[in-house]
Amino acid sequence: MKRYLLIFAFLFVSLTCNLAYSSSDNIALLTAKANQNDPQAQYSLAQSYALGVDTEKNIDTAFHWYQQAAKSGHKAAQYKLAQAYELGEGTTINLEHALRWYTQLALEGDSKAPLKLASLFERTNVDISELDMAEIWYQIAADTLSDAKLNTQAEDGYYRVLERQFNTQRAKQLSSIDQLDAQIDPITLDIPQDEQDLPENSDSWSFKTFMNQLNIFSGDSSIFIYAPWLIIAILSLVLIMAVKRNRHDQTNELMEQQLKLQEELKAKTFTIKQLKRQLETVFREFKKHQNSSKNQKLNISCAIFGFTPSNIPDEKKIKLRFKQLSRIYHPDMKGSEEEMKRLNGALKTILHNVAKK
């Protein structure tokens, strides 16, 4: 009995270890493929992290791979990404991004996306301006259009909308500052009108002007009663103007910095998009060249065996043909080692192609 229990325990431990190693290998394989921009692998990896399958559950990592797969055109990943932006799963809630992905899916024929759009507008009271909608449509156009000229127009429109949004935000900030300035009432004193002779333009006011006015009324001793009040009023006006000027200077400096950062961001974003497009073109050319090389190798191998690439027989017939040719190319039968190596290489290429089918 003990013997059977030991055997059972050994088998259970072995099975558990094998499953653990298998899970780890599966995640490592998916990660390697995902890093090579395989959309299906990126989506599967995101699902594993989202559900905690074969690895520890991690919503943030799942969001990252959903995002990568969505950018590569994976429809299910685009839907999951839109949900993540809508519900704040692995990222902060961003209804504009959610609308952008749901809209793109709806345009591409997804049956659930229009319902999600309608529900989103109904439930959340989304306050979205014309510029925000223009940004969404330009971004969709830039990501989906294959024509280079139209794609460039979409990108130019996208950056144009971003600039208008920035200018609108800047105008609102300046307006709020002006309103705040208007709420600051100039300090006035209860001085008789004929004795209150302050200049309309406080910037031109000077101590010399004030002394001249005092000299005019030097014969009237009552002016010295109001002199301290006049000085306080003047100093208060100068202080208010200095505060306003300082606030305007700080605001203008901040706006200039924001505009500069916005321009830098726009330039870098455009450069990144250009580099990405170039990399995609190079990758497609590399794949095309790689596939062409493989096809050429298969054509040569089929020619050695007397087959055509479009009409390769099953494995049994291939091996039978190999035995027949071996009698011809073998070094013991008027052949050579070089010809035999070429025959073996052709056999591996053809069998590999049959196994792939």
Tab-separated table of C-alpha atoms in Angstrom:
chain	number	residue	atom	x	y	z
A	1	MET	CA	0.000	0.000	0.000
A	2	LYS	CA	2.825	2.372	0.923
A	3	ARG	CA	4.493	1.564	-2.346
A	4	TYR	CA	1.393	2.666	-4.323
A	5	LEU	CA	1.109	5.841	-2.266
A	6	LEU	CA	4.749	6.706	-2.987
A	7	ILE	CA	4.239	6.107	-6.709
A	8	PHE	CA	1.095	8.270	-6.682
A	9	ALA	CA	2.890	11.078	-4.803
A	10	PHE	CA	5.806	10.948	-7.239
A	11	LEU	CA	3.469	11.147	-10.225
A	12	PHE	CA	1.521	14.059	-8.675
A	13	VAL	CA	4.704	16.074	-7.972
A	14	SER	CA	6.019	15.382	-11.478
A	15	LEU	CA	2.739	16.471	-13.063
A	16	THR	CA	2.648	19.676	-10.985
A	17	CYS	CA	6.221	20.560	-11.915
A	18	ASN	CA	5.545	19.887	-15.587
A	19	LEU	CA	2.478	22.128	-15.506
A	20	ALA	CA	4.466	24.901	-13.803
A	21	TYR	CA	7.257	24.676	-16.343
A	22	SER	CA	4.706	24.547	-19.170
A	23	SER	CA	2.953	27.706	-17.915
A	24	SER	CA	6.243	29.534	-17.572
A	25	ASP	CA	7.337	28.450	-21.048
A	26	ASN	CA	4.002	29.549	-22.505
A	27	ILE	CA	4.315	33.088	-21.077
A	28	ALA	CA	7.953	33.323	-22.194
A	29	LEU	CA	7.006	32.223	-25.727
A	30	LEU	CA	4.111	34.698	-25.902
A	31	THR	CA	6.329	37.517	-24.612
A	32	ALA	CA	8.992	36.780	-27.228
A	33	LYS	CA	6.409	36.823	-30.025
A	34	ALA	CA	4.708	39.926	-28.611
A	35	ASN	CA	8.031	41.794	-28.595
A	36	GLN	CA	8.291	40.935	-32.304
A	37	ASN	CA	5.002	42.830	-32.903
A	38	ASP	CA	2.828	39.728	-33.323
A	39	PRO	CA	-0.727	41.120	-32.702
A	40	GLN	CA	-2.249	37.748	-31.740
A	41	ALA	CA	0.572	37.032	-29.283
A	42	GLN	CA	0.194	40.540	-27.801
A	43	TYR	CA	-3.546	40.000	-27.345
A	44	SER	CA	-3.083	36.496	-25.831
A	45	LEU	CA	-0.443	37.846	-23.443
A	46	ALA	CA	-2.793	40.668	-22.398
A	47	GLN	CA	-5.551	38.115	-21.755
A	48	SER	CA	-3.184	36.016	-19.616
A	49	TYR	CA	-2.268	39.012	-17.449
A	50	ALA	CA	-5.869	40.249	-17.273
A	51	LEU	CA	-7.269	36.860	-16.153
A	52	GLY	CA	-4.226	35.608	-14.240
A	53	VAL	CA	-3.798	32.569	-16.508
A	54	ASP	CA	-0.296	30.989	-16.419
A	55	THR	CA	0.992	34.088	-14.603
A	56	GLU	CA	0.183	36.525	-11.824
A	57	LYS	CA	-2.746	38.842	-12.560
A	58	ASN	CA	-1.582	42.344	-13.538
A	59	ILE	CA	-4.119	44.796	-14.993
A	60	ASP	CA	-1.503	47.445	-15.839
A	61	THR	CA	0.578	44.996	-17.904
A	62	ALA	CA	-2.596	43.676	-19.548
A	63	PHE	CA	-3.518	47.238	-20.578
A	64	HIS	CA	-0.050	47.749	-22.092
A	65	TRP	CA	-0.350	44.658	-24.321
A	66	TYR	CA	-3.970	45.437	-25.258
A	67	GLN	CA	-2.721	48.858	-26.378
A	68	GLN	CA	0.113	47.387	-28.460
A	69	ALA	CA	-2.169	44.804	-30.114
A	70	ALA	CA	-4.819	47.473	-30.809
A	71	LYS	CA	-2.265	49.690	-32.547
A	72	SER	CA	-1.290	46.663	-34.671
A	73	GLY	CA	-4.920	46.362	-35.843
A	74	HIS	CA	-6.197	43.519	-33.624
A	75	LYS	CA	-9.987	44.077	-33.415
A	76	ALA	CA	-10.609	42.237	-30.129
A	77	ALA	CA	-7.722	44.155	-28.528
A	78	GLN	CA	-9.177	47.449	-29.775
A	79	TYR	CA	-12.488	46.602	-28.105
A	80	LYS	CA	-10.742	45.666	-24.831
A	81	LEU	CA	-8.703	48.895	-24.980
A	82	ALA	CA	-11.854	50.979	-25.440
A	83	GLN	CA	-13.392	49.234	-22.411
A	84	ALA	CA	-10.251	49.899	-20.372
A	85	TYR	CA	-10.429	53.630	-21.153
A	86	GLU	CA	-14.162	53.662	-20.404
A	87	LEU	CA	-13.903	51.848	-17.036
A	88	GLY	CA	-10.405	52.899	-15.982
A	89	GLU	CA	-8.926	49.377	-15.992
A	90	GLY	CA	-5.130	49.602	-15.916
A	91	THR	CA	-5.288	53.320	-16.735
A	92	THR	CA	-7.213	56.470	-15.819
A	93	ILE	CA	-10.713	56.928	-17.232
A	94	ASN	CA	-10.531	58.750	-20.573
A	95	LEU	CA	-13.885	58.890	-22.357
A	96	GLU	CA	-12.443	60.678	-25.403
A	97	HIS	CA	-10.025	57.779	-26.025
A	98	ALA	CA	-12.860	55.297	-25.453
A	99	LEU	CA	-15.010	57.143	-28.033
A	100	ARG	CA	-12.110	57.162	-30.481
A	101	TRP	CA	-11.657	53.350	-30.386
A	102	TYR	CA	-15.396	52.537	-30.315
A	103	THR	CA	-15.907	54.865	-33.300
A	104	GLN	CA	-13.096	53.206	-35.259
A	105	LEU	CA	-14.537	49.756	-34.515
A	106	ALA	CA	-18.002	50.895	-35.593
A	107	LEU	CA	-16.616	52.191	-38.883
A	108	GLU	CA	-14.902	48.857	-39.505
A	109	GLY	CA	-18.151	46.954	-39.061
A	110	ASP	CA	-17.989	45.778	-35.430
A	111	SER	CA	-21.538	44.906	-34.384
A	112	LYS	CA	-21.157	45.796	-30.676
A	113	ALA	CA	-19.364	49.137	-31.065
A	114	PRO	CA	-22.428	51.259	-32.100
A	115	LEU	CA	-24.324	49.967	-29.064
A	116	LYS	CA	-21.387	50.857	-26.797
A	117	LEU	CA	-21.219	54.342	-28.322
A	118	ALA	CA	-24.926	54.965	-27.773
A	119	SER	CA	-24.751	53.626	-24.217
A	120	LEU	CA	-21.695	55.754	-23.456
A	121	PHE	CA	-23.391	58.961	-24.614
A	122	GLU	CA	-26.576	58.061	-22.729
A	123	ARG	CA	-24.994	57.106	-19.410
A	124	THR	CA	-22.076	59.477	-19.038
A	125	ASN	CA	-23.368	62.769	-20.480
A	126	VAL	CA	-20.177	63.166	-22.450
A	127	ASP	CA	-19.431	66.861	-23.011
A	128	ILE	CA	-17.382	66.803	-26.205
A	129	SER	CA	-16.741	69.810	-28.424
A	130	GLU	CA	-16.460	70.022	-32.199
A	131	LEU	CA	-12.662	70.252	-31.897
A	132	ASP	CA	-12.574	67.097	-29.767
A	133	MET	CA	-14.648	65.253	-32.376
A	134	ALA	CA	-12.377	66.573	-35.133
A	135	GLU	CA	-9.355	65.286	-33.182
A	136	ILE	CA	-10.932	61.809	-32.915
A	137	TRP	CA	-11.779	61.609	-36.638
A	138	TYR	CA	-8.394	62.923	-37.771
A	139	GLN	CA	-6.660	60.379	-35.519
A	140	ILE	CA	-8.790	57.534	-36.902
A	141	ALA	CA	-8.050	58.679	-40.457
A	142	ALA	CA	-4.299	58.899	-39.778
A	143	ASP	CA	-4.276	55.351	-38.366
A	144	THR	CA	-6.449	53.704	-41.008
A	145	LEU	CA	-5.735	55.427	-44.343
A	146	SER	CA	-3.243	53.549	-46.515
A	147	ASP	CA	-2.841	56.303	-49.118
A	148	ALA	CA	0.293	58.302	-48.207
A	149	LYS	CA	-1.103	61.646	-49.409
A	150	LEU	CA	-4.399	61.271	-47.517
A	151	ASN	CA	-2.546	60.007	-44.461
A	152	THR	CA	-0.371	63.141	-44.485
A	153	GLN	CA	-3.473	65.337	-44.781
A	154	ALA	CA	-5.014	63.541	-41.786
A	155	GLU	CA	-1.867	64.029	-39.695
A	156	ASP	CA	-1.689	67.731	-40.635
A	157	GLY	CA	-5.338	68.128	-39.650
A	158	TYR	CA	-4.698	66.343	-36.344
A	159	TYR	CA	-1.833	68.704	-35.440
A	160	ARG	CA	-3.906	71.690	-36.594
A	161	VAL	CA	-6.721	70.706	-34.208
A	162	LEU	CA	-4.247	70.238	-31.344
A	163	GLU	CA	-2.927	73.756	-31.957
A	164	ARG	CA	-6.446	75.213	-31.963
A	165	GLN	CA	-7.269	73.395	-28.740
A	166	PHE	CA	-4.148	74.836	-27.139
A	167	ASN	CA	-4.995	78.364	-28.337
A	168	THR	CA	-8.561	78.013	-27.039
A	169	GLN	CA	-7.295	76.892	-23.633
A	170	ARG	CA	-4.841	79.782	-23.565
A	171	ALA	CA	-7.598	82.285	-24.414
A	172	LYS	CA	-9.726	80.929	-21.547
A	173	GLN	CA	-6.843	81.362	-19.113
A	174	LEU	CA	-6.209	84.931	-20.256
A	175	SER	CA	-9.927	85.712	-19.988
A	176	SER	CA	-10.048	84.410	-16.427
A	177	ILE	CA	-7.034	86.569	-15.527
A	178	ASP	CA	-8.710	89.669	-17.017
A	179	GLN	CA	-11.873	88.943	-15.039
A	180	LEU	CA	-9.820	88.624	-11.860
A	181	ASP	CA	-8.142	91.953	-12.576
A	182	ALA	CA	-11.514	93.610	-13.147
A	183	GLN	CA	-12.669	92.494	-9.704
A	184	ILE	CA	-9.855	94.461	-8.053
A	185	ASP	CA	-11.341	97.924	-7.498
A	186	PRO	CA	-8.919	100.858	-7.360
A	187	ILE	CA	-8.543	102.274	-3.883
A	188	THR	CA	-10.344	105.617	-3.630
A	189	LEU	CA	-10.405	108.008	-0.707
A	190	ASP	CA	-13.170	110.229	0.574
A	191	ILE	CA	-11.591	113.501	-0.607
A	192	PRO	CA	-13.548	116.468	-1.970
A	193	GLN	CA	-13.629	116.455	-5.763
A	194	ASP	CA	-11.959	119.833	-6.173
A	195	GLU	CA	-9.011	118.669	-4.066
A	196	GLN	CA	-8.675	115.150	-5.517
A	197	ASP	CA	-6.463	115.662	-8.552
A	198	LEU	CA	-5.017	112.268	-9.398
A	199	PRO	CA	-3.833	111.623	-12.984
A	200	GLU	CA	-5.850	109.244	-15.158
A	201	ASN	CA	-2.742	107.343	-16.263
A	202	SER	CA	-1.095	106.088	-13.087
A	203	ASP	CA	2.005	105.022	-15.022
A	204	SER	CA	2.825	108.686	-15.748
A	205	TRP	CA	2.421	109.679	-12.127
A	206	SER	CA	5.639	110.785	-10.451
A	207	PHE	CA	6.730	112.254	-7.191
A	208	LYS	CA	7.811	115.421	-9.027
A	209	THR	CA	4.267	115.964	-10.355
A	210	PHE	CA	2.906	115.495	-6.861
A	211	MET	CA	5.322	118.095	-5.444
A	212	ASN	CA	4.343	120.565	-8.166
A	213	GLN	CA	0.703	120.193	-7.164
A	214	LEU	CA	1.652	120.792	-3.561
A	215	ASN	CA	3.483	123.989	-4.552
A	216	ILE	CA	0.366	125.272	-6.361
A	217	PHE	CA	-1.664	124.917	-3.196
A	218	SER	CA	1.096	126.046	-0.847
A	219	GLY	CA	-0.950	129.090	0.096
A	220	ASP	CA	-3.746	126.874	1.346
A	221	SER	CA	-2.718	125.097	4.550
A	222	SER	CA	-5.656	122.675	4.292
A	223	ILE	CA	-3.835	120.776	1.541
A	224	PHE	CA	-1.380	119.422	4.118
A	225	ILE	CA	-4.258	117.787	5.964
A	226	TYR	CA	-4.964	115.593	2.935
A	227	ALA	CA	-1.348	115.147	1.867
A	228	PRO	CA	-0.782	111.846	3.796
A	229	TRP	CA	-3.987	110.420	2.304
A	230	LEU	CA	-2.918	111.436	-1.169
A	231	ILE	CA	0.458	109.756	-0.671
A	232	ILE	CA	-1.235	106.546	0.538
A	233	ALA	CA	-3.605	106.594	-2.451
A	234	ILE	CA	-0.718	107.096	-4.878
A	235	LEU	CA	1.369	104.333	-3.339
A	236	SER	CA	-1.649	102.003	-3.379
A	237	LEU	CA	-2.270	102.669	-7.073
A	238	VAL	CA	1.392	102.103	-7.899
A	239	LEU	CA	1.358	98.849	-5.913
A	240	ILE	CA	-1.791	97.620	-7.685
A	241	MET	CA	-0.322	98.393	-11.110
A	242	ALA	CA	2.930	96.641	-10.193
A	243	VAL	CA	1.038	93.536	-9.041
A	244	LYS	CA	-1.026	93.490	-12.250
A	245	ARG	CA	2.038	93.941	-14.434
A	246	ASN	CA	3.897	91.192	-12.597
A	247	ARG	CA	0.923	88.832	-12.933
A	248	HIS	CA	0.660	89.523	-16.664
A	249	ASP	CA	4.386	88.981	-17.139
A	250	GLN	CA	4.252	85.660	-15.299
A	251	THR	CA	1.202	84.554	-17.309
A	252	ASN	CA	2.800	85.469	-20.629
A	253	GLU	CA	5.994	83.647	-19.687
A	254	LEU	CA	4.010	80.554	-18.680
A	255	MET	CA	2.029	80.640	-21.922
A	256	GLU	CA	5.198	80.965	-23.981
A	257	GLN	CA	6.700	77.961	-22.194
A	258	GLN	CA	3.538	75.916	-22.784
A	259	LEU	CA	3.472	76.893	-26.466
A	260	LYS	CA	7.144	75.962	-26.841
A	261	LEU	CA	6.568	72.586	-25.171
A	262	GLN	CA	3.522	72.006	-27.372
A	263	GLU	CA	5.556	72.719	-30.517
A	264	GLU	CA	8.335	70.386	-29.349
A	265	LEU	CA	5.800	67.661	-28.577
A	266	LYS	CA	4.185	68.072	-31.996
A	267	ALA	CA	7.565	67.878	-33.751
A	268	LYS	CA	8.628	64.787	-31.790
A	269	THR	CA	5.280	63.075	-32.372
A	270	PHE	CA	5.560	63.699	-36.091
A	271	THR	CA	9.139	62.365	-36.118
A	272	ILE	CA	8.079	59.240	-34.223
A	273	LYS	CA	5.258	58.593	-36.698
A	274	GLN	CA	7.624	58.995	-39.624
A	275	LEU	CA	10.149	56.607	-38.056
A	276	LYS	CA	7.401	54.116	-37.287
A	277	ARG	CA	6.169	54.245	-40.888
A	278	GLN	CA	9.712	53.759	-42.178
A	279	LEU	CA	10.310	50.825	-39.840
A	280	GLU	CA	7.068	49.191	-40.964
A	281	THR	CA	8.116	49.597	-44.606
A	282	VAL	CA	11.555	48.085	-43.930
A	283	PHE	CA	9.981	45.216	-41.983
A	284	ARG	CA	7.563	44.442	-44.831
A	285	GLU	CA	10.426	44.466	-47.343
A	286	PHE	CA	12.475	42.193	-45.098
A	287	LYS	CA	9.570	39.748	-44.758
A	288	LYS	CA	9.032	39.837	-48.510
A	289	HIS	CA	12.710	39.125	-49.144
A	290	GLN	CA	12.728	36.389	-46.505
A	291	ASN	CA	9.686	34.682	-48.029
A	292	SER	CA	11.226	35.000	-51.496
A	293	SER	CA	14.420	33.296	-50.278
A	294	LYS	CA	12.430	30.464	-48.727
A	295	ASN	CA	10.424	29.954	-51.905
A	296	GLN	CA	13.589	29.872	-53.995
A	297	LYS	CA	15.115	27.240	-51.713
A	298	LEU	CA	11.944	25.122	-51.969
A	299	ASN	CA	11.920	25.441	-55.780
A	300	ILE	CA	15.502	24.160	-56.007
A	301	SER	CA	14.775	21.271	-53.641
A	302	CYS	CA	11.695	20.237	-55.618
A	303	ALA	CA	13.706	20.383	-58.836
A	304	ILE	CA	16.277	17.973	-57.380
A	305	PHE	CA	13.519	15.512	-56.479
A	306	GLY	CA	11.648	16.037	-59.736
A	307	PHE	CA	8.613	17.649	-58.063
A	308	THR	CA	6.881	21.012	-58.517
A	309	PRO	CA	6.220	23.298	-55.504
A	310	SER	CA	2.494	23.285	-56.270
A	311	ASN	CA	2.261	19.484	-56.471
A	312	ILE	CA	4.392	17.947	-53.677
A	313	PRO	CA	3.345	14.350	-52.788
A	314	ASP	CA	2.934	12.964	-49.261
A	315	GLU	CA	5.816	12.089	-46.963
A	316	LYS	CA	5.836	8.378	-47.868
A	317	LYS	CA	6.312	9.060	-51.587
A	318	ILE	CA	8.962	11.683	-50.846
A	319	LYS	CA	11.019	9.196	-48.824
A	320	LEU	CA	10.587	6.570	-51.539
A	321	ARG	CA	11.920	9.042	-54.108
A	322	PHE	CA	14.827	9.818	-51.731
A	323	LYS	CA	15.805	6.123	-51.619
A	324	GLN	CA	15.705	5.947	-55.383
A	325	LEU	CA	17.896	9.028	-55.790
A	326	SER	CA	20.288	7.849	-53.073
A	327	ARG	CA	21.228	4.887	-55.260
A	328	ILE	CA	22.312	7.384	-57.904
A	329	TYR	CA	24.002	10.075	-55.816
A	330	HIS	CA	25.603	7.868	-53.135
A	331	PRO	CA	29.444	7.903	-53.209
A	332	ASP	CA	29.456	4.111	-53.546
A	333	MET	CA	27.268	4.329	-56.673
A	334	LYS	CA	29.132	6.772	-58.964
A	335	GLY	CA	27.968	9.719	-56.884
A	336	SER	CA	29.804	12.080	-54.543
A	337	GLU	CA	29.538	13.307	-50.950
A	338	GLU	CA	28.659	16.823	-52.165
A	339	GLU	CA	25.732	15.532	-54.225
A	340	MET	CA	24.558	13.404	-51.295
A	341	LYS	CA	24.655	16.440	-48.951
A	342	ARG	CA	22.630	18.432	-51.458
A	343	LEU	CA	20.082	15.595	-51.666
A	344	ASN	CA	19.768	15.414	-47.845
A	345	GLY	CA	19.299	19.191	-47.623
A	346	ALA	CA	16.595	19.112	-50.276
A	347	LEU	CA	14.816	16.307	-48.384
A	348	LYS	CA	14.766	18.362	-45.163
A	349	THR	CA	13.415	21.425	-46.961
A	350	ILE	CA	10.589	19.495	-48.644
A	351	LEU	CA	9.624	17.588	-45.474
A	352	HIS	CA	9.614	20.823	-43.491
A	353	ASN	CA	7.265	22.398	-46.044
A	354	VAL	CA	4.952	19.347	-45.909
A	355	ALA	CA	4.916	19.469	-42.082
A	356	LYS	CA	3.900	23.137	-42.150
A	357	LYS	CA	0.857	22.317	-44.260
